[in-house]
Short mmCIF file of C-alpha atoms (C1' of nucleotides) in Angstrom, two decimals:
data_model
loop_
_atom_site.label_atom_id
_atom_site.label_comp_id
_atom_site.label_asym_id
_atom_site.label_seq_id
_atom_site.Cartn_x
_atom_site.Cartn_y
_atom_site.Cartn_z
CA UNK A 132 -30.16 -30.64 29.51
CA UNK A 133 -31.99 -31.32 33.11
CA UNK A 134 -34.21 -34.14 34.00
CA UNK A 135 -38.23 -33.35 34.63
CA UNK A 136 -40.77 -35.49 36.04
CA UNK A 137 -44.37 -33.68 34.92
CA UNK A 138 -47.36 -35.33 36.34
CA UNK A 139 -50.62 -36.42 33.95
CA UNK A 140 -52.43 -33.01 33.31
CA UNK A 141 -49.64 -30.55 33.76
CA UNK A 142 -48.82 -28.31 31.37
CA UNK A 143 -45.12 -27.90 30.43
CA UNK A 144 -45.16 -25.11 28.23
CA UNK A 145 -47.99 -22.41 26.94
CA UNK A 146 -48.50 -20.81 23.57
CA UNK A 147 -47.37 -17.49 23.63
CA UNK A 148 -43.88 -18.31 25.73
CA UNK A 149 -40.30 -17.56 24.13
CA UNK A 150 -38.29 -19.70 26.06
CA UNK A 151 -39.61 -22.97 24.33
CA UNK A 152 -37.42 -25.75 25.01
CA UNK A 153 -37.30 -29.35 23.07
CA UNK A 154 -38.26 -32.70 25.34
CA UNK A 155 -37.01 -36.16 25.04
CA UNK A 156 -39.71 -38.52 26.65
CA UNK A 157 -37.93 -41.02 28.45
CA UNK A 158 -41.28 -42.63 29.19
CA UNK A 159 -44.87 -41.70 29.78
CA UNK A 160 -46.68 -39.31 27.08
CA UNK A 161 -46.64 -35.82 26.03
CA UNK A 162 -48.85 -34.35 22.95
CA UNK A 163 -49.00 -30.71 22.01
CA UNK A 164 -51.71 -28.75 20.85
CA UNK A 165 -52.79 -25.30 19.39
CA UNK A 166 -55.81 -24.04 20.70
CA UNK A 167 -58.19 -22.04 17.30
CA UNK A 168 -59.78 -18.89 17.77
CA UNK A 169 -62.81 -20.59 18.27
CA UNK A 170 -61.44 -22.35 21.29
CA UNK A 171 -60.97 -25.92 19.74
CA UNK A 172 -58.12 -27.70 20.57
CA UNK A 173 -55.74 -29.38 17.52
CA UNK A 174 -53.63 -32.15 18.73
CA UNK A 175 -50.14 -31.54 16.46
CA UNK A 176 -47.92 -34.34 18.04
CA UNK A 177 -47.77 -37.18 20.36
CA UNK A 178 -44.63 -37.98 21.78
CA UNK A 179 -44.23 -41.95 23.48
CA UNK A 180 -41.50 -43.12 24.90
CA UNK A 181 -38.38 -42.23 22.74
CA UNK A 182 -39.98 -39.09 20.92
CA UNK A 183 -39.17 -35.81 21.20
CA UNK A 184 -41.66 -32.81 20.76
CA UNK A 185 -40.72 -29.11 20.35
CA UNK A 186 -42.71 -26.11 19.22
CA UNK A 187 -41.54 -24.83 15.65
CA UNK A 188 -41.91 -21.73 15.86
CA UNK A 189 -39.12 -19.39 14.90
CA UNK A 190 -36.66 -18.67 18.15
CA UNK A 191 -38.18 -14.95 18.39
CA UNK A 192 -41.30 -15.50 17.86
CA UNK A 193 -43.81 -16.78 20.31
CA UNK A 194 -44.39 -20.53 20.51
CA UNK A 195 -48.06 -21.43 18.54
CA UNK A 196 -48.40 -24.68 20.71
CA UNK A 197 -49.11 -26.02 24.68
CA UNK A 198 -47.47 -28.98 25.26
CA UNK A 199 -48.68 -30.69 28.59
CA UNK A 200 -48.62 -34.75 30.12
CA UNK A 201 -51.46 -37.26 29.06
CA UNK A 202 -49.53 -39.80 31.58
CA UNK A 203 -47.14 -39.30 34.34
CA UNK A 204 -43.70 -38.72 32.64
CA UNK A 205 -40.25 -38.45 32.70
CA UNK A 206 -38.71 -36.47 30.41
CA UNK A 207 -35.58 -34.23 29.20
CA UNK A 208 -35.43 -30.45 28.54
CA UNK A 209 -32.89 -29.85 26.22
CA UNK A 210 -32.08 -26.45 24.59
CA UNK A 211 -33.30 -25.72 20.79
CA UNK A 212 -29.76 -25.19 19.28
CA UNK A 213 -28.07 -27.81 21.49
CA UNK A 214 -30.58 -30.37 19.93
CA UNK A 215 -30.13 -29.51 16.38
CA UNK A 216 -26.69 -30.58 16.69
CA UNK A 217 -26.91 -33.20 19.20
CA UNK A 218 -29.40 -35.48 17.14
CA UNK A 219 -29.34 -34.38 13.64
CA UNK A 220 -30.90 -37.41 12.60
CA UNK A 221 -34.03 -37.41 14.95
CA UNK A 222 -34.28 -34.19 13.45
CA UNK A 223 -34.70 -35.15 10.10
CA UNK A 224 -37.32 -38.01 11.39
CA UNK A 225 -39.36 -35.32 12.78
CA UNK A 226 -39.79 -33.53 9.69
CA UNK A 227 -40.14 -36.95 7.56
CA UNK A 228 -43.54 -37.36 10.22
CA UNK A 229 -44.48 -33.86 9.62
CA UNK A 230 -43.99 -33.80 5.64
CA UNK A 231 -46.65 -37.65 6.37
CA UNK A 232 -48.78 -35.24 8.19
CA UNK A 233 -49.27 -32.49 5.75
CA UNK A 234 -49.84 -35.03 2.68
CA UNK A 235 -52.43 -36.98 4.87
CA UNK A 236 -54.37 -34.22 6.11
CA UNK A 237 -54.53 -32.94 2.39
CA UNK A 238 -55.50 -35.69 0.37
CA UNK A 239 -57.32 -38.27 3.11
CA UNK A 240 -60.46 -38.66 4.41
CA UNK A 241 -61.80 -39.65 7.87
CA UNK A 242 -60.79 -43.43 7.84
CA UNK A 243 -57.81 -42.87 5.74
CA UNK A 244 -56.70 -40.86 8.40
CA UNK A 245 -57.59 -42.98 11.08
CA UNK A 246 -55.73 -45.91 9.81
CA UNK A 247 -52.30 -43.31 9.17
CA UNK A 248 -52.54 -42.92 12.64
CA UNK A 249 -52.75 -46.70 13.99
CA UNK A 250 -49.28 -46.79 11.99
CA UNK A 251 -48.12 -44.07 12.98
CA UNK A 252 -48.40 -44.41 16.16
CA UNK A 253 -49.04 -48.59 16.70
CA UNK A 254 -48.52 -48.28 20.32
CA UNK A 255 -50.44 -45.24 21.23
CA UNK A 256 -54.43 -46.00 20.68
CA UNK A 257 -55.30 -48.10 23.44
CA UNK A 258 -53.62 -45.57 25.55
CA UNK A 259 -55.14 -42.27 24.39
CA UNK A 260 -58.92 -41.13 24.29
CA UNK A 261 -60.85 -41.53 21.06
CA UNK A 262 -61.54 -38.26 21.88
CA UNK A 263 -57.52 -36.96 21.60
CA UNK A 264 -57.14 -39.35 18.43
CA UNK A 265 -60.37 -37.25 16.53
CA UNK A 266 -58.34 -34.02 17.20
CA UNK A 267 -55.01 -35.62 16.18
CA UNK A 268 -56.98 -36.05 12.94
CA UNK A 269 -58.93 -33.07 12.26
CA UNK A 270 -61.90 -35.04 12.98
CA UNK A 271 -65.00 -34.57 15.80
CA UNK A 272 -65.27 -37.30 17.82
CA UNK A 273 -68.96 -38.29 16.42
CA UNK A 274 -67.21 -39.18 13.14
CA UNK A 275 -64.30 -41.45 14.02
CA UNK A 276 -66.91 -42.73 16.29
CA UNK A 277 -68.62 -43.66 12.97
CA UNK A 278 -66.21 -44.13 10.61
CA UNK A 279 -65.07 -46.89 12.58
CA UNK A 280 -68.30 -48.34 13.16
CA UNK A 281 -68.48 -48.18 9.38
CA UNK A 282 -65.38 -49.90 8.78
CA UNK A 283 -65.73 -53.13 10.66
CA UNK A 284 -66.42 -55.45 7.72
CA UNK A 285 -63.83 -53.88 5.73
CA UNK A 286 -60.73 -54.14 7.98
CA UNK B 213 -23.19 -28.52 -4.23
CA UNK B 214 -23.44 -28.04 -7.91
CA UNK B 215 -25.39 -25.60 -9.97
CA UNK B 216 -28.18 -26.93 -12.17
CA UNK B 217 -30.35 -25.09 -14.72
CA UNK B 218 -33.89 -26.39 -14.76
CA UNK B 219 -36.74 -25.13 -17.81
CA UNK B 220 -40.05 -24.65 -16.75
CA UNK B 221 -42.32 -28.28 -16.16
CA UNK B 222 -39.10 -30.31 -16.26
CA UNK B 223 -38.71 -32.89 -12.86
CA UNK B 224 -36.32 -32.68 -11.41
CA UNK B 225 -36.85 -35.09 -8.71
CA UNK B 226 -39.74 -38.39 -8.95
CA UNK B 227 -41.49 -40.10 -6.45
CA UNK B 228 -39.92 -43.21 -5.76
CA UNK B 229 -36.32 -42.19 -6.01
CA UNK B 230 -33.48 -42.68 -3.61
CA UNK B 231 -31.18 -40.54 -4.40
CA UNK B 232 -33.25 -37.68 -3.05
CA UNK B 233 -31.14 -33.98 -2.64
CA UNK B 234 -31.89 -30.85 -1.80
CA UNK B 235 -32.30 -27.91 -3.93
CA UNK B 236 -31.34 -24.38 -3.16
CA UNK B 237 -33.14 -22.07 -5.52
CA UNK B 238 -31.00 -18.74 -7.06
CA UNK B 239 -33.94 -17.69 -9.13
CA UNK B 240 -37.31 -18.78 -10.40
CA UNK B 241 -40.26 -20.76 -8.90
CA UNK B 242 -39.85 -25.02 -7.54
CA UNK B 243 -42.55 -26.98 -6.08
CA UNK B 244 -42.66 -30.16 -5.05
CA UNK B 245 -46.17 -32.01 -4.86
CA UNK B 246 -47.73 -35.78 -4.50
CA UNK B 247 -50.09 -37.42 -6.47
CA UNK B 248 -52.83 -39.81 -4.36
CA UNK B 249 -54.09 -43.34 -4.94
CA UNK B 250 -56.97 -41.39 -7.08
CA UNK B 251 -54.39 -39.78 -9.67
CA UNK B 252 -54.98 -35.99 -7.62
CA UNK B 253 -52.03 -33.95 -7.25
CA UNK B 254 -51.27 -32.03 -4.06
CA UNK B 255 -48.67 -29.22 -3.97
CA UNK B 256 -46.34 -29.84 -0.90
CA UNK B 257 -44.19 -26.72 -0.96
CA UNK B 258 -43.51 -23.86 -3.28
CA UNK B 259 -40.10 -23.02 -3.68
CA UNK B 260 -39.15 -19.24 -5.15
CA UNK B 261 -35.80 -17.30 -4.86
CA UNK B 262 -34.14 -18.24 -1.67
CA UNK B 263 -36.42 -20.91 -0.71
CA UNK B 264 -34.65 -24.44 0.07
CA UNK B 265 -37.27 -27.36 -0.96
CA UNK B 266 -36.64 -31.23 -0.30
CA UNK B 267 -38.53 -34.51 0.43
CA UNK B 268 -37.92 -35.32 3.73
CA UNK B 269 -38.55 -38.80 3.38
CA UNK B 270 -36.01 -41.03 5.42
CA UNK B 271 -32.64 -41.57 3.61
CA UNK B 272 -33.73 -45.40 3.23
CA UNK B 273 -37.37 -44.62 2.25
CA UNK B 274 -37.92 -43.91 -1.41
CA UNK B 275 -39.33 -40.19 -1.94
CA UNK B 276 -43.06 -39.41 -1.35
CA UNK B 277 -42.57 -35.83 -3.82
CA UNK B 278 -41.84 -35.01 -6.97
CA UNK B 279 -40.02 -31.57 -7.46
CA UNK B 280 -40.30 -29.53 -11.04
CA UNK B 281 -40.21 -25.88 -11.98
CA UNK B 282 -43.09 -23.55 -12.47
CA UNK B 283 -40.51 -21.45 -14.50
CA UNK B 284 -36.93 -21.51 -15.89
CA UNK B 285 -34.65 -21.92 -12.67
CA UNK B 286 -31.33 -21.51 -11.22
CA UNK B 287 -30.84 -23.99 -8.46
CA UNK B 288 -27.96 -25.99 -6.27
CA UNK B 289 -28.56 -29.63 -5.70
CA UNK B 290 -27.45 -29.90 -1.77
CA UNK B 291 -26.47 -33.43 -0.20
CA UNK B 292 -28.86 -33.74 2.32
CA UNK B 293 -26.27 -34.55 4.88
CA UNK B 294 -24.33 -31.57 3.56
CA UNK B 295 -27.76 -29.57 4.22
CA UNK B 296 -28.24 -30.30 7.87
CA UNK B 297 -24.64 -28.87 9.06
CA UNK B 298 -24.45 -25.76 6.11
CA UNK B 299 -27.48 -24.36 7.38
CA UNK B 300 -29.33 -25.39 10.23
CA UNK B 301 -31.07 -22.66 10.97
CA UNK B 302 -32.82 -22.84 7.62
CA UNK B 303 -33.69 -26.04 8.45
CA UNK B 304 -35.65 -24.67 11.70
CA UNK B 305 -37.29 -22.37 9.23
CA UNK B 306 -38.72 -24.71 7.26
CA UNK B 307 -40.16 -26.88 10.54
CA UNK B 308 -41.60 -23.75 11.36
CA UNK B 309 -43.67 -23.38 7.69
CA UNK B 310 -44.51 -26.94 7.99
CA UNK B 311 -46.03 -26.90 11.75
CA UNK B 312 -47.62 -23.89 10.78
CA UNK B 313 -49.45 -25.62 7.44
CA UNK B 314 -50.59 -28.21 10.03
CA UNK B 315 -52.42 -26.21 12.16
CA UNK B 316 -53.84 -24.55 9.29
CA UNK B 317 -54.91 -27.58 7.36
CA UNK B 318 -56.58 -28.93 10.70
CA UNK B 319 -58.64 -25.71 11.83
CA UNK B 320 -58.47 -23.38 8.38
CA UNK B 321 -61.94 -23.00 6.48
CA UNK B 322 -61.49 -22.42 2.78
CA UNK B 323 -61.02 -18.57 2.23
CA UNK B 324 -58.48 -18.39 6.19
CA UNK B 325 -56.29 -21.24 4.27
CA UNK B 326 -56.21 -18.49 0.96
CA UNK B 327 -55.04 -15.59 3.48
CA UNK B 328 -52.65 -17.77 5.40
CA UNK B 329 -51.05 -18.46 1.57
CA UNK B 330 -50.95 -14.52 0.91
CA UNK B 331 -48.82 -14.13 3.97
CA UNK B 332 -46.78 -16.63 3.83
CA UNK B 333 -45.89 -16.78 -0.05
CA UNK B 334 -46.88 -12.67 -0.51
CA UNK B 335 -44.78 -12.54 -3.97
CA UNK B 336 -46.01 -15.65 -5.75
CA UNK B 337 -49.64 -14.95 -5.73
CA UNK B 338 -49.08 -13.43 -9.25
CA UNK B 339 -46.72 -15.97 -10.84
CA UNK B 340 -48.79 -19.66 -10.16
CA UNK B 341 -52.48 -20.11 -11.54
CA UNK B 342 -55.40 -20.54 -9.35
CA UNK B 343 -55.38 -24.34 -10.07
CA UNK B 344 -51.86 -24.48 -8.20
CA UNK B 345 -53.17 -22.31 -5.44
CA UNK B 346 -55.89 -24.55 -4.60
CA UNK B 347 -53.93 -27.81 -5.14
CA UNK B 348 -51.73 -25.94 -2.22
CA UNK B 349 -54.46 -25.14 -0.37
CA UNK B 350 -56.26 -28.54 -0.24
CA UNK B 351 -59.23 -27.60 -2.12
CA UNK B 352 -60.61 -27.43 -5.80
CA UNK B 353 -60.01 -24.78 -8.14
CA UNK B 354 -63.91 -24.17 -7.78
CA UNK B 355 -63.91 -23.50 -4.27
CA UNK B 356 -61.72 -21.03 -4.65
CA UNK B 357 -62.94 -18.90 -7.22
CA UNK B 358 -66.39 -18.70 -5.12
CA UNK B 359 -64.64 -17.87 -1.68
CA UNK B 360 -62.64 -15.18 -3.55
CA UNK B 361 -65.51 -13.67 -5.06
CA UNK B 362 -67.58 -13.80 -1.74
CA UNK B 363 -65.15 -12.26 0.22
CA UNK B 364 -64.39 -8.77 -2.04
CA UNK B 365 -66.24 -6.65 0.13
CA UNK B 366 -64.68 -8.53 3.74
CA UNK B 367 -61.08 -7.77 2.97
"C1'" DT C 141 -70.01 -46.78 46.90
"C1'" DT C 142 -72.23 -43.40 45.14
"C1'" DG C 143 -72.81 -39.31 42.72
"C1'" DA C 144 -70.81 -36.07 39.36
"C1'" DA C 145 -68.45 -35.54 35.38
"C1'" DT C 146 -66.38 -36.83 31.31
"C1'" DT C 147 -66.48 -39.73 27.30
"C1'" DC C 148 -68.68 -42.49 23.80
"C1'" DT C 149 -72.25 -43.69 20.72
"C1'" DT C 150 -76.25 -42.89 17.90
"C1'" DA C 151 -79.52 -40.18 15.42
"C1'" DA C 152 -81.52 -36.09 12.87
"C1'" DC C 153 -80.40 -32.25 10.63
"C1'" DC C 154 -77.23 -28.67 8.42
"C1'" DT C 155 -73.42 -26.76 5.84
"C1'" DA C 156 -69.01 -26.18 3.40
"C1'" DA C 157 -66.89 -27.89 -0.08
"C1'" DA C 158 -66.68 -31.61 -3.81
"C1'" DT C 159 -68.39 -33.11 -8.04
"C1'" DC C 160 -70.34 -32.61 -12.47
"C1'" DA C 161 -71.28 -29.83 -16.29
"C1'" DA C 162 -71.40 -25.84 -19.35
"C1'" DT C 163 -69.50 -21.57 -20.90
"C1'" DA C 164 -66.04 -18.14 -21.14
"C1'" DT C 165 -61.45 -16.48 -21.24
"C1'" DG C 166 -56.76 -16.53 -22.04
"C1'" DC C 167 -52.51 -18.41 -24.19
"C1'" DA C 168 -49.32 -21.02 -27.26
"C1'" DA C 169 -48.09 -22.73 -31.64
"C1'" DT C 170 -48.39 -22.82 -36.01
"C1'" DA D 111 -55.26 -14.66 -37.39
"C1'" DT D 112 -56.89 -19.37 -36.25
"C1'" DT D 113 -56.92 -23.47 -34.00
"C1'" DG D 114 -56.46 -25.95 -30.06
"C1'" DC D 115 -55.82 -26.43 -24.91
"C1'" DA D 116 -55.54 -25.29 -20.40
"C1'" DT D 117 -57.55 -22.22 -17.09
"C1'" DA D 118 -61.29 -19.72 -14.81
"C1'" DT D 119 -65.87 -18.83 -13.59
"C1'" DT D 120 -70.60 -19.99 -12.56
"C1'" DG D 121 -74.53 -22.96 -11.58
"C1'" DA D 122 -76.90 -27.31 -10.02
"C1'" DT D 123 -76.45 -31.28 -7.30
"C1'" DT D 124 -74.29 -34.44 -4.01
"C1'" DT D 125 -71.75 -35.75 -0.06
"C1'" DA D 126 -68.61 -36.08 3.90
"C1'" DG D 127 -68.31 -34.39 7.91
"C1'" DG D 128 -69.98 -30.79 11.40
"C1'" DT D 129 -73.51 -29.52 14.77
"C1'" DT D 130 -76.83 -30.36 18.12
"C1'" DA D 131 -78.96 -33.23 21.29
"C1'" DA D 132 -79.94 -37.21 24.13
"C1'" DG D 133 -78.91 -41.51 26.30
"C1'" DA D 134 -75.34 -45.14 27.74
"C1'" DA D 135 -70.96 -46.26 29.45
"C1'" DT D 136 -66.69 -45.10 31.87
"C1'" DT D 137 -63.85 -42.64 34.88
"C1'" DC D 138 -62.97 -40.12 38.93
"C1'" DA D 139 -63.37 -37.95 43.41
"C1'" DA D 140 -65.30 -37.80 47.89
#
DNA sequence: TTGAATTCTTAACCTAAATCAATATGCAAT
DNA sequence: ATTGCATATTGATTTAGGTTAAGAATTCAA
C-alpha cells in the first residue's frame, strides 16, 4: 500500500504483466484499456477521484488491460488480496458498474449509450476527449459525433 | 445457506426485488437475464454445476436480473454478505468472466463472440438452444445460424 | 507565435447484422 | 399418431454504425 504520483500519459501497468496491482485514485484520472488484434484501443474503465481500477484477470494469468494517466495523478497501489478484504464493499460497487456495463453494451444503441455514460460518470465528460468517450462506448468517434448532433432537439 | 430445489423455467429471483441472494448451483443449468424497454430479453450469465450466479445490483438498488432454471436444479441461496467472506476468490473469478465479456462485447464480430462462448461455457453448448446462445451473445437467433453455417470450412 | 499534430465534424459510401417473412424441423401433450 | 408450439434455417430487405476522406478547429511544442 505505497503512494504514486504518475504524470498525464504514463503508463502504469501493460497487458501481458503478472504483478497487476489495484489503484485508489486519490485525484486526477486513470482509464484502462485493451488494445484488439486489430490494434484498436477499448476503453474498459475510468477511474476519477475516489475510484479504484484493477485488471480482472485471474492472479496467474496475464493481465488483458494497460492502465495509464489521462491527468496528472495521485494515486495508491494496493495489493489484489489485501483489497478484497480491505474494501469489500467497493468491491461489490465495481461489479454492480460492470454487471451496468455488460447489459448496456448488449441491449443499447449509440445514444443510449452515450447518455449511460453522462450518468455514469456526471463529472467526467468535459474532462475527457470525445474521442476516449466513443471507445468507452464501443462507438467511432464519427458516430457519437453524430448521434449527438442528432439528439439536440430531443434532450 | 439453505438448499433449494428449483424445476426447469421456474424464477427464482425477479427484477425489481430487494431481497436479492446468491445462488450456488450443485447440479443443473441457472441463468439470469434482463428484459429492455422494448420487451427483448438478454441473457446475463449462465450458471451450470459449480457456477455461483447473482445480481450485483447495490444492496439498496432493486435487482436489474431475473434468475430461473434452464433445467431441474440443485442450488444454495447464499447471503450476499455471507458470499463475499466464504469465498472471495470466487468472487475474483467471476470479475474476471465479466471484464472479459466486456472486451468481447466492445471489439467481438458475430461468429469471435460464438467462439469466445465455446471456451468459456465448453459443456453447455449442447444443453441451451440457439435462441439462448444468441440472446447471450447479443445478437439474433438469425445471425447466428448464418455465421455458423459460413464458418464450417474456417474452423 | 507559428507550424505541426491531434481532434472534431461532416459527407458519401459500404457492410454486418437486424428485421420481416416463409418454411421446415423438432418436441410435448394429449 | 396428431395437433399444436417453439425452434431453426433461409431468403429478401432495411438500417445503424463503420470506413474513408477532406476540411475546420483545437492543442501542443519549439
Amino acid at each position: 500500500m505505497k503512494k504514486i504520483s504518475v504524470k498525464k500519459g504514463e503508463i502504469l501497468q501493460r497487458k501481458g504483466e503478472l504483478n497487476s496491482k489495484v489503484y485508489k485514485v486519490h485525484s486526477g484520472l486513470l482509464r484502462s484499456y485493451s488494445i484488439d488484434e486489430q490494434g484498436k484501443e477499448h476503453i474498459f474503465l475510468f477511474a476519477p477521484e475516489d475510484w479504484i481500477i484493477a485488471d480482472n484477470s485471474a492472479k496467474d494469468v496475464p493481465s488483458e488491460l494497460y492502465i495509464d494517466a489521462l491527468e496528472d495523478t495521485e494515486c495508491e497501489a494496493i495489493n489484489r488480496d489485501e483489497d478484497l478484504v480491505l474494501e469489500p464493499l467497493k468491491l461489490l460497487k465495481r461489479m454492480a458498474v460492470l454487471q451496468n456495463r455488460v447489459i448496456m453494451l448488449m441491449s443499447a444503441s449509440a445514444i443510449e449509450r452515450y447518455n449511460h455514460f453522462l450518468k455514469t460518470y456526471p463529472h467526467i465528460v468535459q474532462r475527457v476527449s470525445q474521442k476516449m468517450i466513443a471507445s468507452y462506448l464501443g462507438i467511432t468517434p464519427e458516430a457519437l459525433s453524430r448521434v449527438k448532433k442528432e439528439s439536440h432537439g430531443k434532450r
